[in-house]
JSON list of C-alpha atoms in Angstrom, two decimals:
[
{"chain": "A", "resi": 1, "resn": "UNK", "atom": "CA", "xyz": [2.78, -5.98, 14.61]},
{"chain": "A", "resi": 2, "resn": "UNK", "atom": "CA", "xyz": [1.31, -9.30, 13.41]},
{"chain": "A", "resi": 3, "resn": "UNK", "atom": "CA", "xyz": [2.32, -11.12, 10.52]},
{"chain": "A", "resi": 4, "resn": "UNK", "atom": "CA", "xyz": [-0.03, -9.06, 7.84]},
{"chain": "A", "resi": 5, "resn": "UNK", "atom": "CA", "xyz": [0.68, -5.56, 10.07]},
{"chain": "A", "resi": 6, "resn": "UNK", "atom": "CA", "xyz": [4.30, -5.12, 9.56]},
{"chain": "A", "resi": 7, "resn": "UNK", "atom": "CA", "xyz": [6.85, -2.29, 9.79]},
{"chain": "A", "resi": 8, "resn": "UNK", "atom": "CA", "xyz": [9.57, -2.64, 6.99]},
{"chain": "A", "resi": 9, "resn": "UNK", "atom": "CA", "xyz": [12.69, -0.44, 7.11]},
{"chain": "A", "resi": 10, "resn": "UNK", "atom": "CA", "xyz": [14.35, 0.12, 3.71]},
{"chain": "A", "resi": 11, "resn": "UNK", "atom": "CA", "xyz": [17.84, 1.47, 3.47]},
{"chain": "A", "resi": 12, "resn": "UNK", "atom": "CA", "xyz": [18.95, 3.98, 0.63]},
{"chain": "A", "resi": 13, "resn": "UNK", "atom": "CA", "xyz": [22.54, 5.17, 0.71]},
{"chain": "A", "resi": 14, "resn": "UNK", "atom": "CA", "xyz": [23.06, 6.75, 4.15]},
{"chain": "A", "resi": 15, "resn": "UNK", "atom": "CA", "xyz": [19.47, 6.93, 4.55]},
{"chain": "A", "resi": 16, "resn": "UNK", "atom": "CA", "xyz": [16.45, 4.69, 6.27]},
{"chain": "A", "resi": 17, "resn": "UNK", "atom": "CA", "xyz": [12.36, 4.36, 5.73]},
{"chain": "A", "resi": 18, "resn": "UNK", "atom": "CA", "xyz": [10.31, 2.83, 7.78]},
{"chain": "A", "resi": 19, "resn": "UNK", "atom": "CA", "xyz": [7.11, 1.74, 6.69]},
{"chain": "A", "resi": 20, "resn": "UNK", "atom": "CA", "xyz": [3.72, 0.64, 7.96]},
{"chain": "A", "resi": 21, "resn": "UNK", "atom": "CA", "xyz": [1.86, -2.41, 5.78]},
{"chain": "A", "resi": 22, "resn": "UNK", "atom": "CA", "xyz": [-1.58, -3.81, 6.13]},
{"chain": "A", "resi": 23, "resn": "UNK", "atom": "CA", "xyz": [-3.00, -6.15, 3.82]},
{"chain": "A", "resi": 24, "resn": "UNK", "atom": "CA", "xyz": [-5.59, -2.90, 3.26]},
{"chain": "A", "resi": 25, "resn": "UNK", "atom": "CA", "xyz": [-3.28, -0.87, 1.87]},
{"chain": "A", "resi": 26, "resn": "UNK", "atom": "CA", "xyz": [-1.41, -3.61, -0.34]},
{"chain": "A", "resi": 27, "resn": "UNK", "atom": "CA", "xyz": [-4.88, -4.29, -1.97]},
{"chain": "A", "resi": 28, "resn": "UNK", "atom": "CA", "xyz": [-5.36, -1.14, -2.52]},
{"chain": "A", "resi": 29, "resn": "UNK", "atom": "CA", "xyz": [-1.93, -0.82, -4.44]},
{"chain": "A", "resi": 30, "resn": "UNK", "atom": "CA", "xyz": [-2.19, -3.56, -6.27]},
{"chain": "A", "resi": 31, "resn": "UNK", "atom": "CA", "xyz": [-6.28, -2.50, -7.53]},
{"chain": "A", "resi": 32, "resn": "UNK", "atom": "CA", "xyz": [-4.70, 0.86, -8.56]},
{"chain": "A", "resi": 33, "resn": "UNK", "atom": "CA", "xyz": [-1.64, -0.84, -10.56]},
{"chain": "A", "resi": 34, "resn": "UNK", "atom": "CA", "xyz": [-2.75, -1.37, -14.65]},
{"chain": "A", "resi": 35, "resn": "UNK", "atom": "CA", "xyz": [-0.53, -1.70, -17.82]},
{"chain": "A", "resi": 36, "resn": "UNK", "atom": "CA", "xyz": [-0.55, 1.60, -17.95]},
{"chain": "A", "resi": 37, "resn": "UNK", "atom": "CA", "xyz": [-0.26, 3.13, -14.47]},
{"chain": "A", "resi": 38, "resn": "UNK", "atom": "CA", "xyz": [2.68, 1.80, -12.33]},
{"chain": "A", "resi": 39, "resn": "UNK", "atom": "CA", "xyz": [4.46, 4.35, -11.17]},
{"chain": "A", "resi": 40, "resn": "UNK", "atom": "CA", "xyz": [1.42, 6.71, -9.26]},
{"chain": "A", "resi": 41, "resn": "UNK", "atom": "CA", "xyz": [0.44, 3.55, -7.34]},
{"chain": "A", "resi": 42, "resn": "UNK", "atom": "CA", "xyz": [4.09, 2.90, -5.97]},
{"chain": "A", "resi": 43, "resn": "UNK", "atom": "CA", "xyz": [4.29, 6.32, -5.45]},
{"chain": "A", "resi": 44, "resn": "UNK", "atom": "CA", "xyz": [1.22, 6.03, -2.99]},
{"chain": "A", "resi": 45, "resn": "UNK", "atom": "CA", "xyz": [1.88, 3.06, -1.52]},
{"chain": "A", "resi": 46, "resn": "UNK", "atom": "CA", "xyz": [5.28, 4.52, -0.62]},
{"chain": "A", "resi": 47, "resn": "UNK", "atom": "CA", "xyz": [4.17, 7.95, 0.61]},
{"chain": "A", "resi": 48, "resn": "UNK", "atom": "CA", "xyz": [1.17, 6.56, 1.87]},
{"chain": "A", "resi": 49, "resn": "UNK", "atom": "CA", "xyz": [3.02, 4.04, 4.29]},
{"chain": "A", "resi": 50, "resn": "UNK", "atom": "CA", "xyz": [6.27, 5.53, 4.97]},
{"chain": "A", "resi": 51, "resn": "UNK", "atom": "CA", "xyz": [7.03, 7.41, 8.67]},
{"chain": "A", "resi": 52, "resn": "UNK", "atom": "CA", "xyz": [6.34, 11.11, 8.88]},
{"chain": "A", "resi": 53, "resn": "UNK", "atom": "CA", "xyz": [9.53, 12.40, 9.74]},
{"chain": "A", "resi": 54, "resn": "UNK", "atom": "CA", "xyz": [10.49, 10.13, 6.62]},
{"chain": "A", "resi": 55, "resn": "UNK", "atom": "CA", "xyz": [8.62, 11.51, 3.99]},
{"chain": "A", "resi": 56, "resn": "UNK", "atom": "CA", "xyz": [10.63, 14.83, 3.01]},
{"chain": "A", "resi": 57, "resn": "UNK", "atom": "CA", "xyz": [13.80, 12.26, 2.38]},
{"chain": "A", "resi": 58, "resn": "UNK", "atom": "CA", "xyz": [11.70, 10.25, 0.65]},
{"chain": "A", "resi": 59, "resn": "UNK", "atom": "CA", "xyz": [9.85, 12.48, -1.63]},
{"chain": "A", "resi": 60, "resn": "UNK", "atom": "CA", "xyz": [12.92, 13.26, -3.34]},
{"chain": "A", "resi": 61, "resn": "UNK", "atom": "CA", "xyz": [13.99, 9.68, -4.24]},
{"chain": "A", "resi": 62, "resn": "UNK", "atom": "CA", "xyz": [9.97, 9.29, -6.00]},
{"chain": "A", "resi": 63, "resn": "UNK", "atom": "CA", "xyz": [11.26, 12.08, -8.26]},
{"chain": "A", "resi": 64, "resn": "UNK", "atom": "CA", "xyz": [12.99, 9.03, -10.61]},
{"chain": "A", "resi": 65, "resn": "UNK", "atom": "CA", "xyz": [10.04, 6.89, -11.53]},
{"chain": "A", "resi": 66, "resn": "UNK", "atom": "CA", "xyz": [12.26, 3.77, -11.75]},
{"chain": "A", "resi": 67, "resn": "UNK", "atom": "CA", "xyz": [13.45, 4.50, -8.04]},
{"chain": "A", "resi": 68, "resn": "UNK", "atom": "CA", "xyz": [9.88, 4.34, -7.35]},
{"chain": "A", "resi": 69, "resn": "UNK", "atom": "CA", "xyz": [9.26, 1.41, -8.67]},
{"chain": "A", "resi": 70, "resn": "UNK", "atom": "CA", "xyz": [12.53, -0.13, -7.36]},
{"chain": "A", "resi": 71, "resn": "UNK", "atom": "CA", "xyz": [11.52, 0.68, -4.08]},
{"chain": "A", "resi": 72, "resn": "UNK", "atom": "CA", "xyz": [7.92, -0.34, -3.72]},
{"chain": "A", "resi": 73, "resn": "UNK", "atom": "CA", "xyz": [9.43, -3.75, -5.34]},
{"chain": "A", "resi": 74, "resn": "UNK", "atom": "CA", "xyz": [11.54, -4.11, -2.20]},
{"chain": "A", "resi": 75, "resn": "UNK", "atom": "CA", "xyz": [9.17, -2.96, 0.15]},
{"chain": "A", "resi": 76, "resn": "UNK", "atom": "CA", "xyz": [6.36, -5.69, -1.46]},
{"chain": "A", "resi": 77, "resn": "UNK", "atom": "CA", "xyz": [9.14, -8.36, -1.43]},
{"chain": "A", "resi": 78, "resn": "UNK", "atom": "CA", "xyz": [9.84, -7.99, 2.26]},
{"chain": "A", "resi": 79, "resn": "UNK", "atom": "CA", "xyz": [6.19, -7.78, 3.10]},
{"chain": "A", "resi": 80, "resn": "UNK", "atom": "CA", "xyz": [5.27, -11.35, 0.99]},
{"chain": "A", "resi": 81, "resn": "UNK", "atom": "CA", "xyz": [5.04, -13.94, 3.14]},
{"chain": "A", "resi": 82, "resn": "UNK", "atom": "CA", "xyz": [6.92, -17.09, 1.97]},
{"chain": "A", "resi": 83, "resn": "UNK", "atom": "CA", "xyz": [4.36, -19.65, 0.19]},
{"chain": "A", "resi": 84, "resn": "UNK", "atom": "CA", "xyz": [5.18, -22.70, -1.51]},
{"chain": "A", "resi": 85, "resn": "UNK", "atom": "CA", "xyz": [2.99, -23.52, -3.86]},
{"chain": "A", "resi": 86, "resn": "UNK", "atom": "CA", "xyz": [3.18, -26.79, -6.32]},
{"chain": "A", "resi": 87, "resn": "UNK", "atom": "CA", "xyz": [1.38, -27.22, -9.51]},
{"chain": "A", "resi": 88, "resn": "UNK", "atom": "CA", "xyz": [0.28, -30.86, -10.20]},
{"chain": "A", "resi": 89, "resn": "UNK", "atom": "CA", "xyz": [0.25, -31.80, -13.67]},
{"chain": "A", "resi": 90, "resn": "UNK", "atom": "CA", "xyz": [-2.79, -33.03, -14.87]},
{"chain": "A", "resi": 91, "resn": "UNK", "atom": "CA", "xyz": [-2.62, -37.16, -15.12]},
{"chain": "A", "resi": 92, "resn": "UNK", "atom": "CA", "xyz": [-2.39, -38.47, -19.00]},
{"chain": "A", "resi": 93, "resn": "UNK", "atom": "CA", "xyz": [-4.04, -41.66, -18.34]},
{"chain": "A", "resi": 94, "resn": "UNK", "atom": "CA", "xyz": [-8.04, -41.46, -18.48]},
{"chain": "A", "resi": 95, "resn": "UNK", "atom": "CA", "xyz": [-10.26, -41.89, -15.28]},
{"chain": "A", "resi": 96, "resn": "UNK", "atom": "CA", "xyz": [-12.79, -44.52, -15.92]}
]
């Protein structure tokens, strides 16, 4: 898979998921995700993304909302590329 396609294994207990990420369905997570309605899109992106023979496991852990949200924070950490960004301050002195 390329940089933006990637397959992400997450380990729970005794347990692994392996997901499938495109920048498609990340968008899509993060359009569906408001103040107050984070726990349906992380449930999506998770069941959504995650292998077949993985989902059964899986649906049981999305029964606690903050395991949920726990997880699609690890899964979106792994998948974020690493960007280093600076912020110049503005200069104090006037341009002429």
């Amino acid at each position: 898979m390329s940089e933006v396609n990637r397959s992400i294994t997450l380990e729970r207990g005794d347990k692994e998921f392996t997901f499938s990420l495109t920048p498609q369905v990340i968008t899509k997570y993060f359009n569906a995700t408001t103040q107050a309605n984070k726990v349906a899109p992380a449930h999506n992106l998770l069941m959504g993304t995650v292998k077949d023979e993985d989902k059964a496991a899986l649906k049981v852990l999305l029964e606690n909302p903050i395991t949920t949200i726990t997880l699609a924070g690890a899964l979106l950490e792994e998948y974020s590329p690493d960007v280093e960004v600076i912020v110049k301050k503005p200069s104090t002195t006037p341009k002429d």
